[in-house]
Tab-separated table of C-alpha atoms and ligand atoms in Angstrom:
chain	number	residue	atom	x	y	z
A	8	MET	CA	37.232	-26.690	7.818
A	9	TYR	CA	35.358	-29.458	6.007
A	10	ILE	CA	36.734	-30.428	2.590
A	11	LEU	CA	34.741	-32.756	0.365
A	12	GLY	CA	35.859	-34.603	-2.748
A	13	ILE	CA	33.192	-36.156	-4.973
A	14	SER	CA	33.915	-38.469	-7.883
A	15	PHE	CA	31.187	-39.463	-10.336
A	16	GLY	CA	33.591	-41.915	-12.030
A	17	LYS	CA	34.162	-45.648	-11.546
A	18	LYS	CA	35.668	-46.803	-8.237
A	19	ASN	CA	39.463	-46.366	-8.114
A	20	ALA	CA	39.508	-45.319	-11.766
A	21	ASN	CA	40.687	-42.070	-13.390
A	22	THR	CA	38.274	-39.585	-11.796
A	23	ASP	CA	38.764	-41.090	-8.319
A	24	ILE	CA	42.528	-40.814	-8.716
A	25	LEU	CA	42.441	-37.178	-9.826
A	26	VAL	CA	39.962	-36.069	-7.163
A	27	LYS	CA	41.907	-37.892	-4.435
A	28	GLU	CA	45.188	-36.337	-5.594
A	29	ALA	CA	43.549	-32.896	-5.484
A	30	LEU	CA	42.503	-33.749	-1.910
A	31	TYR	CA	46.141	-34.566	-1.070
A	32	GLY	CA	46.899	-31.028	-2.315
A	33	ALA	CA	44.078	-29.686	-0.166
A	34	ARG	CA	45.616	-31.441	2.839
A	35	GLN	CA	48.839	-29.456	2.284
A	36	ALA	CA	46.845	-26.211	2.526
A	37	ASP	CA	45.093	-27.255	5.749
A	38	PRO	CA	46.738	-30.033	7.794
A	39	GLU	CA	43.899	-29.860	10.359
A	40	ALA	CA	40.944	-30.036	7.985
A	41	ASP	CA	38.335	-32.772	7.998
A	42	ILE	CA	38.599	-34.360	4.550
A	43	LYS	CA	36.087	-36.770	3.054
A	44	PHE	CA	35.880	-38.474	-0.330
A	45	ILE	CA	32.685	-39.891	-1.833
A	46	ASN	CA	32.394	-42.029	-4.944
A	47	THR	CA	28.843	-41.878	-6.316
A	48	VAL	CA	28.842	-44.834	-8.695
A	49	GLY	CA	26.889	-47.148	-6.366
A	50	LEU	CA	24.515	-44.425	-5.168
A	51	LYS	CA	20.894	-44.355	-6.241
A	52	ILE	CA	20.190	-40.756	-7.239
A	53	GLY	CA	16.932	-40.547	-9.164
A	54	ARG	CA	16.044	-37.679	-11.431
A	55	CYS	CA	14.231	-34.543	-10.301
A	56	ILE	CA	10.583	-35.377	-10.997
A	57	GLY	CA	9.648	-31.706	-11.209
A	58	CYS	CA	6.934	-32.057	-8.546
A	59	GLY	CA	7.624	-28.595	-7.123
A	60	ALA	CA	7.067	-29.837	-3.550
A	61	CYS	CA	10.342	-28.208	-2.414
A	62	SER	CA	9.266	-24.722	-3.564
A	63	THR	CA	5.763	-25.175	-2.176
A	64	ARG	CA	7.130	-26.244	1.226
A	65	LEU	CA	9.457	-23.253	1.335
A	66	GLU	CA	6.634	-20.859	0.432
A	67	LYS	CA	4.396	-22.456	3.101
A	68	GLY	CA	6.981	-21.852	5.846
A	69	GLY	CA	8.957	-25.104	5.716
A	70	ASP	CA	12.445	-25.982	4.513
A	71	ASN	CA	13.620	-26.715	0.972
A	72	ASP	CA	14.156	-30.464	1.281
A	73	CYS	CA	13.428	-32.869	-1.570
A	74	VAL	CA	10.493	-35.250	-1.053
A	75	VAL	CA	12.016	-38.009	-3.198
A	76	LYS	CA	14.027	-40.143	-0.798
A	77	ASP	CA	17.086	-41.998	-2.053
A	78	ASP	CA	20.874	-41.647	-1.729
A	79	PHE	CA	20.595	-38.049	-2.898
A	80	GLN	CA	19.990	-36.829	0.667
A	81	MET	CA	23.313	-38.237	1.918
A	82	LEU	CA	25.269	-36.495	-0.835
A	83	GLU	CA	23.256	-33.300	-0.469
A	84	ASN	CA	23.960	-33.157	3.282
A	85	GLU	CA	27.675	-33.586	2.641
A	86	VAL	CA	27.676	-30.733	0.100
A	87	ARG	CA	25.689	-28.553	2.510
A	88	LYS	CA	28.306	-29.175	5.215
A	89	ALA	CA	31.364	-28.637	2.996
A	90	ASP	CA	33.428	-25.441	2.953
A	91	CYS	CA	35.629	-26.473	0.016
A	92	LEU	CA	34.838	-29.002	-2.692
A	93	ILE	CA	36.679	-30.865	-5.419
A	94	VAL	CA	34.181	-32.349	-7.865
A	95	GLY	CA	35.206	-34.720	-10.645
A	96	ALA	CA	33.078	-36.319	-13.351
A	97	PRO	CA	33.861	-38.409	-16.413
A	98	VAL	CA	32.713	-37.169	-19.779
A	99	TYR	CA	30.011	-39.413	-21.237
A	100	VAL	CA	28.969	-38.323	-24.738
A	101	LEU	CA	30.604	-34.884	-24.602
A	102	GLN	CA	29.144	-33.867	-21.233
A	103	PRO	CA	29.550	-34.799	-17.564
A	104	VAL	CA	27.973	-38.219	-16.868
A	105	GLY	CA	24.175	-38.238	-16.379
A	106	GLN	CA	24.248	-38.998	-12.638
A	107	PHE	CA	26.137	-35.736	-12.140
A	108	LYS	CA	23.350	-33.846	-13.911
A	109	ASP	CA	20.665	-35.671	-11.899
A	110	PHE	CA	22.401	-34.503	-8.732
A	111	VAL	CA	22.671	-30.937	-10.045
A	112	ASP	CA	18.986	-30.858	-11.071
A	113	ARG	CA	17.884	-31.914	-7.600
A	114	PHE	CA	20.379	-29.781	-5.694
A	115	SER	CA	20.678	-26.510	-7.505
A	116	CYS	CA	17.240	-24.904	-7.876
A	117	ARG	CA	16.316	-25.654	-4.265
A	118	HIS	CA	19.485	-23.946	-3.038
A	119	ASP	CA	19.202	-20.921	-5.347
A	120	VAL	CA	20.476	-18.170	-3.036
A	121	SER	CA	18.249	-15.523	-4.562
A	122	ALA	CA	15.092	-17.661	-4.612
A	123	VAL	CA	15.509	-18.775	-0.991
A	124	ASN	CA	16.229	-15.221	0.159
A	125	TRP	CA	13.221	-13.979	-1.789
A	126	VAL	CA	11.036	-16.237	0.344
A	127	LEU	CA	12.883	-15.402	3.596
A	128	ASP	CA	12.433	-11.651	2.907
A	129	ARG	CA	8.683	-12.221	2.550
A	130	ARG	CA	8.623	-14.179	5.789
A	131	ARG	CA	10.202	-11.132	7.467
A	132	THR	CA	7.475	-8.820	6.145
A	133	GLY	CA	4.728	-11.336	6.978
A	134	GLU	CA	3.714	-11.773	3.305
A	135	MET	CA	4.625	-15.466	3.584
A	136	PRO	CA	4.288	-17.816	6.565
A	137	GLY	CA	7.225	-19.180	8.535
A	138	ASP	CA	10.117	-18.094	10.734
A	139	PRO	CA	12.913	-16.594	8.588
A	140	ASP	CA	15.498	-17.552	11.215
A	141	ALA	CA	14.393	-21.201	11.249
A	142	PHE	CA	15.848	-21.767	7.769
A	143	PRO	CA	19.333	-23.311	8.158
A	144	GLN	CA	21.678	-20.575	6.943
A	145	GLU	CA	24.415	-23.215	6.483
A	146	ARG	CA	22.641	-24.201	3.271
A	147	LEU	CA	23.512	-20.843	1.716
A	148	LYS	CA	27.008	-20.426	3.134
A	149	ARG	CA	30.093	-19.485	1.132
A	150	ARG	CA	32.033	-22.351	-0.455
A	151	THR	CA	34.984	-22.682	-2.803
A	152	VAL	CA	35.067	-25.376	-5.477
A	153	SER	CA	37.191	-26.721	-8.324
A	154	TYR	CA	36.049	-29.040	-11.084
A	155	ILE	CA	37.815	-31.914	-12.823
A	156	SER	CA	36.415	-33.203	-16.098
A	157	VAL	CA	37.830	-36.564	-17.207
A	158	GLY	CA	37.647	-37.853	-20.767
A	159	GLY	CA	39.164	-40.626	-22.822
A	160	ALA	CA	39.587	-38.745	-26.105
A	161	THR	CA	42.981	-37.547	-27.295
A	162	THR	CA	41.717	-34.065	-28.197
A	163	GLN	CA	39.225	-31.609	-26.728
A	164	ASN	CA	36.983	-32.353	-29.674
A	165	TRP	CA	35.189	-35.126	-27.731
A	166	VAL	CA	34.985	-33.372	-24.358
A	167	SER	CA	33.589	-30.101	-25.706
A	168	MET	CA	30.987	-29.618	-22.953
A	169	GLY	CA	32.873	-31.332	-20.115
A	170	THR	CA	34.301	-28.560	-17.951
A	171	ALA	CA	31.529	-26.152	-18.979
A	172	GLY	CA	28.872	-28.627	-17.826
A	173	MET	CA	30.578	-29.039	-14.479
A	174	HIS	CA	30.107	-25.342	-13.657
A	175	LEU	CA	26.369	-25.991	-13.357
A	176	PHE	CA	27.081	-27.697	-10.022
A	177	GLY	CA	27.673	-24.580	-7.949
A	178	ILE	CA	26.032	-21.707	-9.840
A	179	SER	CA	22.742	-21.487	-7.911
A	180	VAL	CA	24.408	-21.684	-4.532
A	181	MET	CA	27.042	-19.164	-5.664
A	182	MET	CA	30.066	-21.378	-5.024
A	183	LYS	CA	33.294	-19.526	-5.770
A	184	VAL	CA	35.013	-21.476	-8.535
A	185	VAL	CA	38.785	-21.491	-8.156
A	186	GLY	CA	39.634	-23.598	-11.196
A	187	ASN	CA	38.633	-26.361	-13.527
A	188	TYR	CA	40.732	-28.959	-15.246
A	189	ASP	CA	40.054	-30.674	-18.536
A	190	ALA	CA	41.736	-34.056	-18.055
A	191	HIS	CA	41.037	-35.666	-21.421
A	192	ASN	CA	43.388	-38.102	-23.146
A	193	MET	CA	42.895	-40.878	-20.562
A	194	GLY	CA	42.575	-43.366	-23.422
A	195	THR	CA	46.260	-43.063	-24.283
A	196	THR	CA	47.616	-41.936	-20.881
A	197	GLY	CA	46.615	-45.339	-19.512
A	198	ASN	CA	46.668	-44.230	-15.885
A	199	PRO	CA	46.858	-40.657	-14.504
A	200	TYR	CA	49.935	-41.636	-12.477
A	201	LEU	CA	51.849	-41.912	-15.745
A	202	ASP	CA	51.385	-38.163	-16.267
A	203	GLU	CA	53.370	-36.407	-13.555
A	204	GLU	CA	52.361	-32.938	-14.692
A	205	LEU	CA	48.675	-33.862	-14.446
A	206	ILE	CA	49.111	-35.147	-10.884
A	207	ASN	CA	51.070	-32.019	-9.891
A	208	ASN	CA	48.327	-29.855	-11.374
A	209	MET	CA	45.717	-31.702	-9.313
A	210	HIS	CA	47.711	-31.044	-6.119
A	211	GLU	CA	48.034	-27.378	-6.963
A	212	MET	CA	44.356	-26.951	-7.800
A	213	GLY	CA	43.300	-28.736	-4.586
A	214	LYS	CA	45.664	-26.578	-2.555
A	215	ARG	CA	44.446	-23.357	-4.133
A	216	THR	CA	40.794	-24.308	-3.630
A	217	VAL	CA	41.412	-24.468	0.115
A	218	GLU	CA	43.635	-21.369	0.248
A	219	ALA	CA	40.941	-19.403	-1.598
A	220	TYR	CA	38.437	-20.121	1.162
A	221	SER	CA	40.013	-17.563	3.484
A	222	MET	CA	40.548	-14.952	0.748
A	223	ASP	CA	38.311	-12.167	-0.511
A	224	ASP	CA	36.696	-13.200	-3.804
A	225	LYS	CA	38.349	-10.257	-5.557
A	226	ASP	CA	41.813	-11.571	-4.563
A	227	ILE	CA	41.238	-15.126	-5.805
A	228	LYS	CA	43.052	-15.784	-9.066
A	229	TRP	CA	41.641	-18.269	-11.563
A	230	TYR	CA	43.772	-21.449	-11.655
A	231	ASP	CA	44.808	-20.790	-15.241
A	232	VAL	CA	47.265	-23.605	-15.968
A	233	GLN	CA	45.061	-24.449	-18.973
A	234	GLY	CA	44.435	-20.788	-19.851
A	235	GLN	CA	42.048	-17.993	-18.943
A	236	GLY	CA	39.329	-19.042	-21.406
A	237	THR	CA	37.053	-16.621	-23.248
A	238	CYS	CA	34.450	-15.757	-20.620
A	239	PRO	CA	36.104	-13.757	-17.823
A	240	VAL	CA	33.659	-15.183	-15.260
A	241	CYS	CA	33.536	-18.955	-15.857
A	242	HIS	CA	36.646	-19.067	-18.099
A	243	GLN	CA	34.966	-21.418	-20.600
A	244	ASN	CA	35.251	-21.166	-24.371
A	245	LEU	CA	31.633	-21.799	-25.379
A	246	LEU	CA	29.703	-18.950	-27.008
A	247	THR	CA	26.150	-18.620	-28.311
A	248	VAL	CA	25.976	-16.645	-31.538
A	249	ASN	CA	22.943	-14.955	-33.099
A	250	GLY	CA	24.255	-13.522	-36.359
A	251	THR	CA	25.259	-10.165	-34.841
A	252	THR	CA	28.480	-9.050	-33.116
A	253	THR	CA	26.805	-9.699	-29.746
A	254	VAL	CA	27.545	-13.135	-28.292
A	255	GLU	CA	26.540	-14.806	-25.054
A	256	CYS	CA	28.323	-17.090	-22.621
A	257	PRO	CA	25.833	-19.975	-22.258
A	258	ILE	CA	27.119	-20.785	-18.767
A	259	CYS	CA	27.013	-17.287	-17.265
A	260	GLY	CA	24.253	-15.856	-19.476
A	261	ILE	CA	26.183	-12.636	-20.057
A	262	GLN	CA	26.620	-10.792	-23.329
A	263	GLY	CA	29.898	-9.857	-24.962
A	264	LYS	CA	30.990	-8.103	-28.117
A	265	ILE	CA	33.154	-9.751	-30.742
A	266	SER	CA	35.668	-8.147	-33.061
A	267	ILE	CA	38.090	-9.747	-35.501
A	268	GLU	CA	41.673	-8.718	-36.210
A	269	GLY	CA	43.133	-10.888	-38.956
A	270	ASP	CA	42.820	-14.451	-37.625
A	271	LYS	CA	42.272	-13.294	-34.038
A	272	LEU	CA	38.815	-13.204	-32.451
A	273	ASN	CA	38.444	-10.799	-29.516
A	274	VAL	CA	35.488	-11.087	-27.165
A	275	THR	CA	34.918	-8.421	-24.530
A	276	PHE	CA	32.437	-8.600	-21.689
A	277	SER	CA	31.724	-5.297	-19.911
A	278	GLU	CA	32.038	-5.008	-16.125
A	279	GLU	CA	28.288	-4.421	-16.054
A	280	GLN	CA	27.607	-7.750	-17.812
A	281	GLN	CA	30.088	-9.597	-15.596
A	282	ALA	CA	28.262	-8.263	-12.536
A	283	ARG	CA	25.015	-9.942	-13.718
A	284	ALA	CA	26.523	-13.383	-14.441
A	285	ARG	CA	24.272	-16.310	-13.568
A	286	GLY	CA	26.384	-17.252	-10.542
A	287	THR	CA	26.066	-13.807	-8.890
A	288	PHE	CA	23.204	-12.711	-6.657
A	289	ALA	CA	22.152	-10.124	-9.264
A	290	GLY	CA	22.134	-12.752	-12.020
A	291	LEU	CA	20.128	-15.213	-9.941
A	292	ARG	CA	17.729	-12.437	-8.887
A	293	GLU	CA	16.928	-11.641	-12.529
A	294	HIS	CA	15.691	-15.217	-12.877
A	295	THR	CA	13.778	-15.183	-9.557
A	296	THR	CA	11.969	-12.025	-10.673
A	297	GLU	CA	11.197	-13.583	-14.047
A	298	ILE	CA	9.769	-16.750	-12.457
A	299	GLN	CA	7.753	-14.850	-9.848
A	300	GLY	CA	6.100	-12.936	-12.690
A	301	PHE	CA	4.955	-16.074	-14.559
A	302	GLY	CA	1.679	-16.504	-12.614
A	303	GLU	CA	0.520	-12.952	-13.263
A	304	ILE	CA	1.074	-13.363	-16.998
A	305	CYS	CA	-0.265	-16.859	-17.637
A	306	GLY	CA	-2.931	-17.045	-14.872
A	307	PRO	CA	-5.455	-14.756	-16.690
A	308	LYS	CA	-4.725	-16.472	-20.034
A	309	ILE	CA	-5.509	-19.883	-18.557
A	310	MET	CA	-8.680	-18.634	-16.856
A	311	ALA	CA	-9.923	-16.957	-20.073
A	312	ASN	CA	-9.425	-20.190	-22.049
A	313	LYS	CA	-10.453	-22.677	-19.365
A	314	GLU	CA	-12.984	-24.718	-21.367
A	315	PHE	CA	-10.888	-24.778	-24.516
A	316	LEU	CA	-7.854	-25.992	-22.558
A	317	GLU	CA	-9.882	-28.665	-20.746
A	318	ARG	CA	-11.045	-30.022	-24.117
A	319	GLN	CA	-7.539	-29.982	-25.533
A	320	MET	CA	-6.125	-31.700	-22.460
A	321	GLU	CA	-8.542	-34.609	-22.950
A	322	ARG	CA	-6.628	-35.304	-26.202
A	323	ILE	CA	-3.448	-35.531	-24.173
A	324	LYS	CA	-4.737	-37.569	-21.248
A	325	ASN	CA	-6.513	-40.056	-23.544
A	326	PHE	CA	-3.832	-40.000	-26.224
A	327	ASP	CA	-3.762	-43.750	-26.920
A	328	LYS	CA	-7.510	-43.726	-27.668
A	329	CYS	CA	-7.663	-40.363	-29.496
A	330	ILE	CA	-4.705	-41.058	-31.806
A	331	ASN	CA	-6.509	-44.110	-33.245
A	332	GLU	CA	-9.960	-42.545	-33.622
B	26	LIG	C1	29.098	-44.366	-22.202
B	26	LIG	C2	30.446	-43.678	-22.261
B	26	LIG	C3	30.564	-42.533	-23.013
B	26	LIG	C4	31.797	-41.879	-23.098
B	26	LIG	N1	31.891	-40.734	-23.829
B	26	LIG	C5	33.055	-40.076	-23.917
B	26	LIG	C6	33.150	-38.863	-24.672
B	26	LIG	O1	32.198	-38.370	-25.252
B	26	LIG	N2	34.353	-38.237	-24.714
B	26	LIG	C7	35.468	-38.747	-24.079
B	26	LIG	O2	36.523	-38.134	-24.162
B	26	LIG	N3	35.390	-39.888	-23.339
B	26	LIG	C8	34.217	-40.558	-23.242
B	26	LIG	N4	34.138	-41.706	-22.491
B	26	LIG	C9	35.340	-42.203	-21.799
B	26	LIG	C10	35.390	-41.795	-20.330
B	26	LIG	O3	35.219	-40.422	-20.162
B	26	LIG	C11	36.733	-42.187	-19.730
B	26	LIG	O4	36.894	-43.572	-19.846
B	26	LIG	C12	36.905	-41.789	-18.270
B	26	LIG	O5	38.189	-42.094	-17.844
B	26	LIG	C13	35.918	-42.496	-17.362
B	26	LIG	O6	36.104	-42.051	-16.046
B	26	LIG	P1	36.511	-43.067	-14.872
B	26	LIG	O7	37.749	-43.771	-15.355
B	26	LIG	O8	36.772	-42.212	-13.697
B	26	LIG	O9	35.338	-43.967	-14.665
B	26	LIG	C14	32.926	-42.386	-22.403
B	26	LIG	C15	32.785	-43.555	-21.638
B	26	LIG	C16	31.556	-44.185	-21.560
B	26	LIG	C17	31.421	-45.429	-20.712
């Protein structure tokens, strides 16, 4: 078994400590495992430039590698190899630090289990070029993961999108999330080692992340030391409201119904909705189907308005000149 800990925090600071302690817990669950820790702070991980070369390569029979070469590839290869992961990131301005998101942007779409399988299925039928068996299946393998969000604020008020944002890491590749931990309050804790309960919780979460690897998904219990949360899939408390009694979990993209009893808000998500959560194959496939339909819808519109659009685009390409005319 290969267990990987990643910290997006400063070297030897709070996030490093918590991720490493979770790895000590992981060690208890598997004394033989290969365990590696990576701190990303010195890594150069540029943003996804949206060039689309990865999708084009895949559709032309190649792999799904990124053409932008920097330290991203090293981290990506480690994640591809890992069976179990502990990922920690500090909260910067309410969300996981930007480098975390840059990694997610470059990693996630290219490893979307539904999108890759969509292409591989078409290779099998000959609709697309390439050998379906040449694609490294390891890239789509099952993994378990737990997330640690680290903030300085004394209340959750300033880490409101911390743990929720971390779930974006493994959704496309369908990582099985065992738990997440909102470790805020670092500003007054001083050092995580001064909070014994926090350290014990890290050990337990690390241990459970590894134990879950050999369990059926249906038998894995959410690490609920901080509660079950509102959404039964990602266990976060964020909801999108639209003025009706239907609400949506912005992480999982599933709809629930709200009802109010006195001061108590109940939110229920049907089994059917849970089965189409963003991190399931069905949920990802909805999006693949949507994207694959884009060309058919906008292609004719673009062709019918070709000259008009060319004229309009001149205003964009020569903006500095046109704006002053
Ligand atoms: C630019 C910046 C923005 C931050 N924003 C928040 C924030 O919105 N909420 C919060 O609780 N802590 C915030 N913090 C504090 C860090 O989350 C906290 O210091 C954390 O321990 C850093 O992780 P590290 O010690 O592993 O590097 C911020 C820190 C920096 C440098």
